[in-house]
Amino acid sequence: MDVKRKRVAMVAYTIFRPDARVRRHVNALRRSGYHVDVYALLGPDGIPDRNEDGLTFYLPRKRVGRSAGKIGVLLDYALFTAACAGLLIWHHFRMGKYCLVHINNMPNFLIAAALPLRACGVPAILDIHDTMPEIYQDKFGVGPGNRVIRALYLEERLSMQMASYVLTTEHTKMERLQQNGLRSADACVVLNLPDSAVFPDRNLRGNAMADRSQFRLVYHGTLTRRLGMDLAIRAMALLRNSIPGLSLEIIGDGEQREELIALAHELDLESIVRFSDGFVPVEDLPDLLTGAHLAIIPSRKSVGTSLMLPTKLLEYVRIGIPAITVPTLTILRYFDESMVRFAESESPQSLADAITYLNANPGELERLATAAKEFYCRFSFERERDRYLEVVERLVTARRSIDPETGRQ
């Protein structure tokens, strides 16, 4: 394939640097010899996020604020889709043709930006990170019979039909998408595993339990209600006088950040609950997590979290930090009680009890950390990366075999 035919467009309604899945796929493509054009959002304060050498960035617009409301967000999705469609057409015909377009949801209808190129024979992947009907139900507290939810299922089904191929992040999510019409022959799961170059397969806890005067808990990632960090803070209030040296480090950013800081202040926990200064690059996380005794992922059980396998859990497992989490449908698909400590959803007391037990039983911490590694006997970052590249090569090769005169292979 010549250089012009090795151009891939990566399109995502996201800020590039914090989105680890998009970055991992971009890096995999580049290492396989593809040139990648990234179509994404402007960074904070309108600053272009162009920190990666060797990439070409096209940044159509800045994300709308959280106060925009449902209509404002939908309009911004539509404007971003239209902007990307125009740029894709222009760059395809003026700067060298694309061999593939990779669209990342949300929204699913962002795949429409690739339709003009699809008409020219360019294959398009739709990568479904999150299922919009479940996310909407979680966020706005509506049921599956709500007319908006029915519309989102239709939007999802039509978007999948527009794609050449569909990727998604969990096997449970794949099963749900198949219930909405996805053909298994046109789709596969590429798990959202941490990059082994960033998260090494070794124990970064060191001799954390040697010093019994400290017990350090960690959480990193998005701060939003469905992920339950308010429950963790309330659990800390229950434990503050019973575990010497107890602390909780919350690393990340999100819509609930200010609310969580206010809650820690209200409960007089500033001395033991600490927050990072917003978003932290994924490359910096191993250093920040080194020496932690225990990780906590207190997600609320809901229709949305039932389909999520938290990447942070896989990162903790990779670097040897045992974890407390809740037994959602998807977590139970990959982990059992011999590998992680389960706590009841929505229960600060249950979370506090689990923390107390593990603090009193350091041998159980070691056992959990070791047992959880079994996950990586079944799955690996390298195998998931290679599966993605196999899909890309298959689609690109199929396109090359089409006769441009007849449209047939």
Coordinates of C-alpha atoms in Angstrom, one line a residue:
M1 CA 0.0 0.0 0.0
D2 CA 1.5 3.4 -0.9
V3 CA 1.7 6.3 1.7
K4 CA -1.4 8.0 0.5
R5 CA -3.5 4.9 1.0
K6 CA -2.1 4.5 4.6
R7 CA -3.9 7.4 6.0
V8 CA -6.5 6.8 8.7
A9 CA -8.9 9.4 10.1
M10 CA -9.6 9.0 13.9
V11 CA -12.8 10.9 14.8
A12 CA -13.9 11.4 18.4
Y13 CA -16.0 14.0 20.3
T14 CA -13.4 14.1 23.0
I15 CA -10.3 15.9 24.1
F16 CA -7.5 13.7 22.7
R17 CA -5.0 13.6 25.6
P18 CA -7.3 12.3 28.4
D19 CA -9.0 9.7 26.2
A20 CA -6.8 6.6 26.7
R21 CA -8.7 4.3 24.3
V22 CA -8.5 6.7 21.4
R23 CA -4.8 7.3 22.1
R24 CA -4.1 3.6 22.3
H25 CA -5.7 2.9 18.9
V26 CA -3.9 5.9 17.4
N27 CA -0.5 4.6 18.7
A28 CA -1.2 1.1 17.5
L29 CA -2.0 2.4 14.0
R30 CA 1.1 4.6 13.9
R31 CA 3.4 1.7 15.0
S32 CA 1.9 -0.3 12.2
G33 CA 2.9 2.3 9.6
Y34 CA -0.3 4.3 9.2
H35 CA -0.4 8.1 9.2
V36 CA -3.3 9.2 11.5
D37 CA -5.3 12.4 11.3
V38 CA -7.1 13.1 14.5
Y39 CA -10.4 14.9 14.5
A40 CA -11.2 15.9 18.1
L41 CA -12.2 18.7 20.3
L42 CA -10.2 21.7 21.4
G43 CA -8.6 21.3 24.8
P44 CA -9.5 23.3 27.9
D45 CA -9.9 27.1 27.3
G46 CA -9.7 26.6 23.5
I47 CA -6.1 25.4 23.6
P48 CA -5.4 22.9 20.8
D49 CA -4.3 19.6 22.2
R50 CA -1.4 18.8 19.9
N51 CA 1.1 17.3 22.2
E52 CA 1.8 14.1 20.2
D53 CA 4.7 14.2 17.7
G54 CA 4.0 12.9 14.3
L55 CA 0.2 13.3 14.4
T56 CA -1.9 15.7 12.4
F57 CA -4.8 17.3 14.4
Y58 CA -8.0 18.8 13.1
L59 CA -10.0 20.4 15.9
P60 CA -13.4 21.5 14.7
R61 CA -14.7 23.1 17.9
K62 CA -14.6 23.4 21.7
R63 CA -16.9 21.2 23.9
V64 CA -20.0 23.0 25.2
G65 CA -20.2 23.7 28.9
R66 CA -22.1 21.5 31.4
S67 CA -24.8 24.1 31.6
A68 CA -25.8 23.8 28.0
G69 CA -28.6 21.3 28.7
K70 CA -29.8 18.4 26.6
I71 CA -30.7 20.4 23.6
G72 CA -27.4 22.3 23.7
V73 CA -25.4 19.1 23.9
L74 CA -27.4 17.5 21.1
L75 CA -26.8 20.6 18.9
D76 CA -23.1 20.5 19.6
Y77 CA -22.9 16.8 18.7
A78 CA -24.6 17.7 15.4
L79 CA -22.4 20.7 14.7
F80 CA -19.3 18.6 15.5
T81 CA -20.5 15.8 13.1
A82 CA -21.1 18.3 10.3
A83 CA -17.7 20.0 10.8
C84 CA -16.0 16.6 10.7
A85 CA -17.9 15.5 7.6
G86 CA -16.8 18.6 5.8
L87 CA -13.2 18.3 6.9
L88 CA -13.1 14.6 6.0
I89 CA -14.3 15.2 2.4
W90 CA -11.9 18.1 1.9
H91 CA -8.8 16.3 3.3
H92 CA -9.7 13.1 1.5
F93 CA -9.7 14.7 -2.0
R94 CA -7.2 17.5 -1.4
M95 CA -4.5 16.0 0.8
G96 CA -4.5 12.2 0.1
K97 CA -7.2 9.6 0.3
Y98 CA -8.1 7.8 3.5
C99 CA -8.0 4.1 3.6
L100 CA -10.2 4.0 6.8
V101 CA -12.3 6.2 9.1
H102 CA -12.5 5.2 12.8
I103 CA -15.5 6.9 14.5
N104 CA -15.7 6.8 18.3
N105 CA -19.0 7.3 20.1
M106 CA -20.6 9.2 21.9
P107 CA -22.7 10.1 19.9
N108 CA -23.3 7.1 17.7
F109 CA -24.6 9.3 14.8
L110 CA -21.1 10.7 14.5
I111 CA -20.7 7.8 12.0
A112 CA -22.7 10.1 9.6
A113 CA -19.6 12.2 9.2
A114 CA -18.1 9.2 7.4
L115 CA -21.0 8.6 5.0
P116 CA -19.6 10.7 2.1
L117 CA -16.4 8.7 2.2
R118 CA -18.3 5.4 2.6
A119 CA -20.0 6.3 -0.7
C120 CA -16.5 6.4 -2.2
G121 CA -15.7 3.0 -0.8
V122 CA -13.8 4.0 2.3
P123 CA -14.6 1.6 5.2
A124 CA -15.7 3.1 8.5
I125 CA -15.4 1.6 12.0
L126 CA -17.9 2.6 14.7
D127 CA -16.3 2.2 18.1
I128 CA -19.0 2.1 20.8
H129 CA -17.3 3.0 24.1
D130 CA -20.6 3.6 25.9
T131 CA -24.2 2.7 25.2
M132 CA -26.2 5.9 25.0
P133 CA -29.6 4.6 26.1
E134 CA -28.2 3.3 29.4
I135 CA -26.1 6.4 30.0
Y136 CA -29.1 8.6 29.4
Q137 CA -31.3 6.5 31.8
D138 CA -28.6 6.8 34.5
K139 CA -28.1 10.5 34.0
F140 CA -31.7 11.6 33.9
G141 CA -33.5 8.8 35.9
V142 CA -35.9 7.7 33.2
G143 CA -37.0 4.2 32.3
P144 CA -36.5 2.1 29.2
G145 CA -40.0 2.9 28.0
N146 CA -39.3 6.6 27.8
R147 CA -39.6 8.0 24.3
V148 CA -36.1 9.5 24.3
I149 CA -34.7 6.1 25.2
R150 CA -36.6 4.4 22.4
A151 CA -35.2 7.1 20.1
L152 CA -31.7 6.4 21.3
Y153 CA -32.1 2.7 20.6
L154 CA -33.2 3.5 17.1
E155 CA -30.3 5.9 16.7
E156 CA -27.9 3.2 17.9
R157 CA -29.4 0.6 15.5
L158 CA -29.2 2.9 12.5
S159 CA -25.7 4.1 13.3
M160 CA -24.5 0.5 13.5
Q161 CA -26.0 -0.2 10.1
M162 CA -24.1 2.8 8.6
A163 CA -20.7 1.4 9.7
S164 CA -18.6 -1.2 7.9
Y165 CA -17.7 -2.7 11.3
V166 CA -18.5 -2.2 15.0
L167 CA -16.1 -2.4 17.9
T168 CA -17.1 -2.3 21.5
T169 CA -15.4 -2.6 24.9
E170 CA -17.0 -5.5 26.8
H171 CA -18.6 -8.8 26.0
T172 CA -21.7 -7.9 28.0
K173 CA -22.0 -4.7 25.9
M174 CA -21.6 -6.7 22.7
E175 CA -24.5 -9.0 23.8
R176 CA -26.6 -5.9 24.5
L177 CA -25.8 -4.5 21.0
Q178 CA -26.7 -7.8 19.4
Q179 CA -30.1 -7.5 21.0
N180 CA -30.5 -4.3 19.1
G181 CA -29.7 -5.8 15.7
L182 CA -25.9 -5.9 15.6
R183 CA -24.6 -8.8 13.4
S184 CA -21.8 -10.7 15.2
A185 CA -20.1 -11.2 11.8
D186 CA -19.7 -7.4 11.5
A187 CA -18.4 -6.7 15.1
C188 CA -15.9 -7.7 17.8
V189 CA -14.9 -6.8 21.3
V190 CA -11.6 -5.0 21.9
L191 CA -11.2 -4.8 25.6
N192 CA -10.2 -1.5 27.0
L193 CA -7.0 -2.8 28.6
P194 CA -4.2 -0.5 30.0
D195 CA -1.1 -0.1 27.9
S196 CA 1.5 -2.5 29.3
A197 CA 4.2 0.1 28.5
V198 CA 2.6 2.5 30.9
F199 CA 1.3 0.0 33.5
P200 CA 4.0 -2.6 34.0
D201 CA 3.2 -6.1 35.2
R202 CA 4.8 -5.7 38.6
N203 CA 3.8 -4.9 42.2
L204 CA 4.0 -1.1 42.7
R205 CA 2.7 -1.4 46.2
G206 CA 6.2 -2.3 47.4
N207 CA 6.4 -2.9 51.1
A208 CA 3.3 -0.7 51.8
M209 CA 2.0 -2.9 54.6
A210 CA 5.4 -2.9 56.4
D211 CA 4.4 0.5 57.9
R212 CA 1.2 -0.2 59.9
S213 CA 1.0 3.5 60.8
Q214 CA -0.4 4.3 57.3
F215 CA -3.3 2.9 55.3
R216 CA -3.5 4.7 51.9
L217 CA -6.6 4.3 49.6
V218 CA -6.7 5.5 46.0
Y219 CA -9.2 6.1 43.3
H220 CA -8.5 7.6 39.9
G221 CA -10.7 8.5 36.9
T222 CA -13.9 10.3 36.1
L223 CA -15.8 12.0 39.0
T224 CA -19.5 11.5 38.4
R225 CA -22.4 10.4 40.5
R226 CA -22.8 6.9 38.9
L227 CA -19.2 6.1 40.0
G228 CA -20.0 6.6 43.6
M229 CA -17.1 8.6 45.1
D230 CA -19.5 10.4 47.5
L231 CA -20.1 7.0 49.0
A232 CA -16.4 6.5 49.5
I233 CA -16.1 9.9 51.2
R234 CA -18.9 9.0 53.6
A235 CA -17.2 5.7 54.3
M236 CA -14.1 7.6 55.3
A237 CA -16.2 9.6 57.8
L238 CA -17.2 6.3 59.4
L239 CA -13.6 5.1 59.6
R240 CA -11.6 8.2 60.5
N241 CA -11.2 7.3 64.2
S242 CA -10.7 3.5 63.8
I243 CA -7.8 3.1 61.3
P244 CA -4.5 4.8 62.1
G245 CA -3.0 6.8 59.2
L246 CA -6.1 6.4 57.0
S247 CA -6.2 8.5 53.8
L248 CA -8.0 8.6 50.5
E249 CA -6.5 10.1 47.4
I250 CA -9.0 11.0 44.6
I251 CA -7.2 11.5 41.3
G252 CA -9.2 12.9 38.4
D253 CA -11.8 15.3 37.2
G254 CA -15.5 15.3 36.3
E255 CA -18.9 16.9 36.8
Q256 CA -19.0 15.9 40.5
R257 CA -15.6 17.2 41.5
E258 CA -16.8 20.4 43.2
E259 CA -19.6 18.6 45.0
L260 CA -17.2 16.0 46.3
I261 CA -14.8 18.6 47.6
A262 CA -17.7 20.3 49.3
L263 CA -18.8 17.0 50.9
A264 CA -15.3 16.3 52.2
H265 CA -15.3 19.9 53.7
E266 CA -18.8 19.4 55.2
L267 CA -17.7 16.1 56.9
D268 CA -14.4 17.7 58.1
L269 CA -12.3 15.3 56.1
E270 CA -9.8 17.6 54.4
S271 CA -7.0 16.1 56.4
I272 CA -7.6 12.6 55.1
V273 CA -9.4 13.0 51.8
R274 CA -7.2 14.7 49.2
F275 CA -7.9 15.6 45.5
S276 CA -5.6 16.0 42.6
D277 CA -5.5 19.3 40.7
G278 CA -8.0 18.0 38.1
F279 CA -7.1 15.7 35.2
V280 CA -3.8 13.7 35.4
P281 CA -2.2 12.3 32.3
V282 CA -2.4 8.5 32.2
E283 CA 1.4 8.3 32.0
D284 CA 1.7 9.9 35.4
L285 CA -0.7 7.5 37.2
P286 CA 1.7 4.7 38.0
D287 CA 4.0 7.1 40.0
L288 CA 1.0 8.5 41.8
L289 CA -0.4 5.1 42.7
T290 CA 2.9 3.5 43.8
G291 CA 2.8 2.5 47.5
A292 CA -1.0 2.5 47.8
H293 CA -2.5 -0.2 50.0
L294 CA -5.9 -0.5 48.5
A295 CA -8.0 0.8 45.6
I296 CA -11.7 1.5 45.8
I297 CA -14.3 1.6 43.0
P298 CA -17.6 2.2 44.7
S299 CA -19.8 2.4 41.5
R300 CA -23.6 2.6 42.0
K301 CA -25.3 -0.5 40.4
S302 CA -27.4 0.8 37.6
V303 CA -28.4 0.0 34.0
G304 CA -25.4 2.1 32.9
T305 CA -22.7 0.7 35.2
S306 CA -23.9 -2.9 34.6
L307 CA -22.3 -2.8 31.2
M308 CA -19.0 -1.2 32.3
L309 CA -15.7 -2.9 33.1
P310 CA -13.8 -0.1 34.8
T311 CA -10.4 0.4 33.1
K312 CA -9.1 1.6 36.5
L313 CA -9.8 -1.8 38.0
L314 CA -7.7 -3.4 35.3
E315 CA -4.9 -0.9 35.9
Y316 CA -4.9 -1.6 39.6
V317 CA -4.8 -5.4 38.9
R318 CA -1.9 -4.8 36.5
I319 CA 0.3 -3.0 39.0
G320 CA -0.6 -5.2 42.0
I321 CA -3.0 -3.0 44.0
P322 CA -6.0 -5.0 45.4
A323 CA -9.4 -3.5 45.0
I324 CA -12.8 -3.1 46.5
T325 CA -15.6 -2.8 44.1
V326 CA -19.3 -3.7 43.6
P327 CA -20.6 -6.9 41.9
T328 CA -22.0 -5.5 38.6
L329 CA -23.0 -7.7 35.7
T330 CA -19.9 -6.9 33.8
I331 CA -17.4 -7.1 36.6
L332 CA -18.8 -10.5 37.5
R333 CA -18.2 -11.6 33.9
Y334 CA -14.4 -11.2 34.5
F335 CA -13.8 -11.2 38.2
D336 CA -15.1 -13.2 41.2
E337 CA -14.9 -12.8 45.0
S338 CA -11.6 -14.6 45.1
M339 CA -10.0 -11.8 43.0
V340 CA -11.6 -8.6 44.4
R341 CA -13.4 -7.7 47.6
F342 CA -17.0 -6.9 46.9
A343 CA -19.1 -4.3 48.8
E344 CA -22.8 -3.6 48.6
S345 CA -23.8 -0.8 46.2
E346 CA -25.0 2.5 47.7
S347 CA -23.7 1.5 51.2
P348 CA -21.0 3.5 52.8
Q349 CA -21.2 1.1 55.8
S350 CA -20.5 -1.9 53.6
L351 CA -17.6 -0.1 52.0
A352 CA -16.3 0.8 55.4
D353 CA -16.6 -2.8 56.7
A354 CA -14.6 -4.1 53.7
I355 CA -11.9 -1.5 54.3
T356 CA -11.7 -2.4 58.0
Y357 CA -11.5 -6.1 57.2
L358 CA -8.6 -5.7 54.7
N359 CA -6.7 -3.3 57.0
A360 CA -6.9 -5.9 59.8
N361 CA -5.9 -8.7 57.4
P362 CA -2.9 -7.7 55.3
G363 CA -2.4 -11.3 54.1
E364 CA -5.8 -11.0 52.4
L365 CA -4.6 -7.9 50.5
E366 CA -1.6 -9.9 49.2
R367 CA -3.9 -12.8 48.3
L368 CA -6.3 -10.6 46.4
A369 CA -3.6 -8.9 44.5
T370 CA -2.1 -12.2 43.4
A371 CA -5.4 -13.9 42.5
A372 CA -6.6 -10.9 40.5
K373 CA -3.6 -11.4 38.1
E374 CA -5.4 -14.4 36.7
F375 CA -7.4 -11.9 34.6
Y376 CA -4.2 -11.3 32.6
C377 CA -3.8 -15.0 31.9
R378 CA -6.9 -14.8 29.8
F379 CA -6.5 -11.3 28.3
S380 CA -3.6 -9.0 27.4
F381 CA -3.1 -5.6 26.0
E382 CA -1.0 -7.0 23.1
R383 CA -3.7 -9.5 22.1
E384 CA -6.4 -6.8 22.1
R385 CA -4.2 -4.4 20.2
D386 CA -3.5 -7.1 17.6
R387 CA -7.2 -7.9 17.3
Y388 CA -7.9 -4.2 16.5
L389 CA -5.1 -4.1 13.9
E390 CA -6.4 -7.3 12.3
V391 CA -9.8 -5.7 11.9
V392 CA -8.2 -2.6 10.3
E393 CA -6.1 -4.6 7.9
R394 CA -9.0 -6.7 6.9
L395 CA -11.2 -3.7 6.1
V396 CA -8.4 -1.9 4.3
T397 CA -7.4 -5.0 2.3
A398 CA -11.0 -5.6 1.3
R399 CA -11.2 -2.1 0.0
R400 CA -8.0 -2.4 -2.0
S401 CA -9.5 -5.5 -3.7
I402 CA -12.4 -3.6 -5.1
D403 CA -12.2 -2.7 -8.8
P404 CA -12.6 1.1 -9.0
E405 CA -14.3 0.7 -12.4
T406 CA -16.8 -2.0 -11.6
G407 CA -17.1 -1.6 -7.8
R408 CA -16.6 -5.3 -7.4
Q409 CA -13.9 -7.3 -5.7

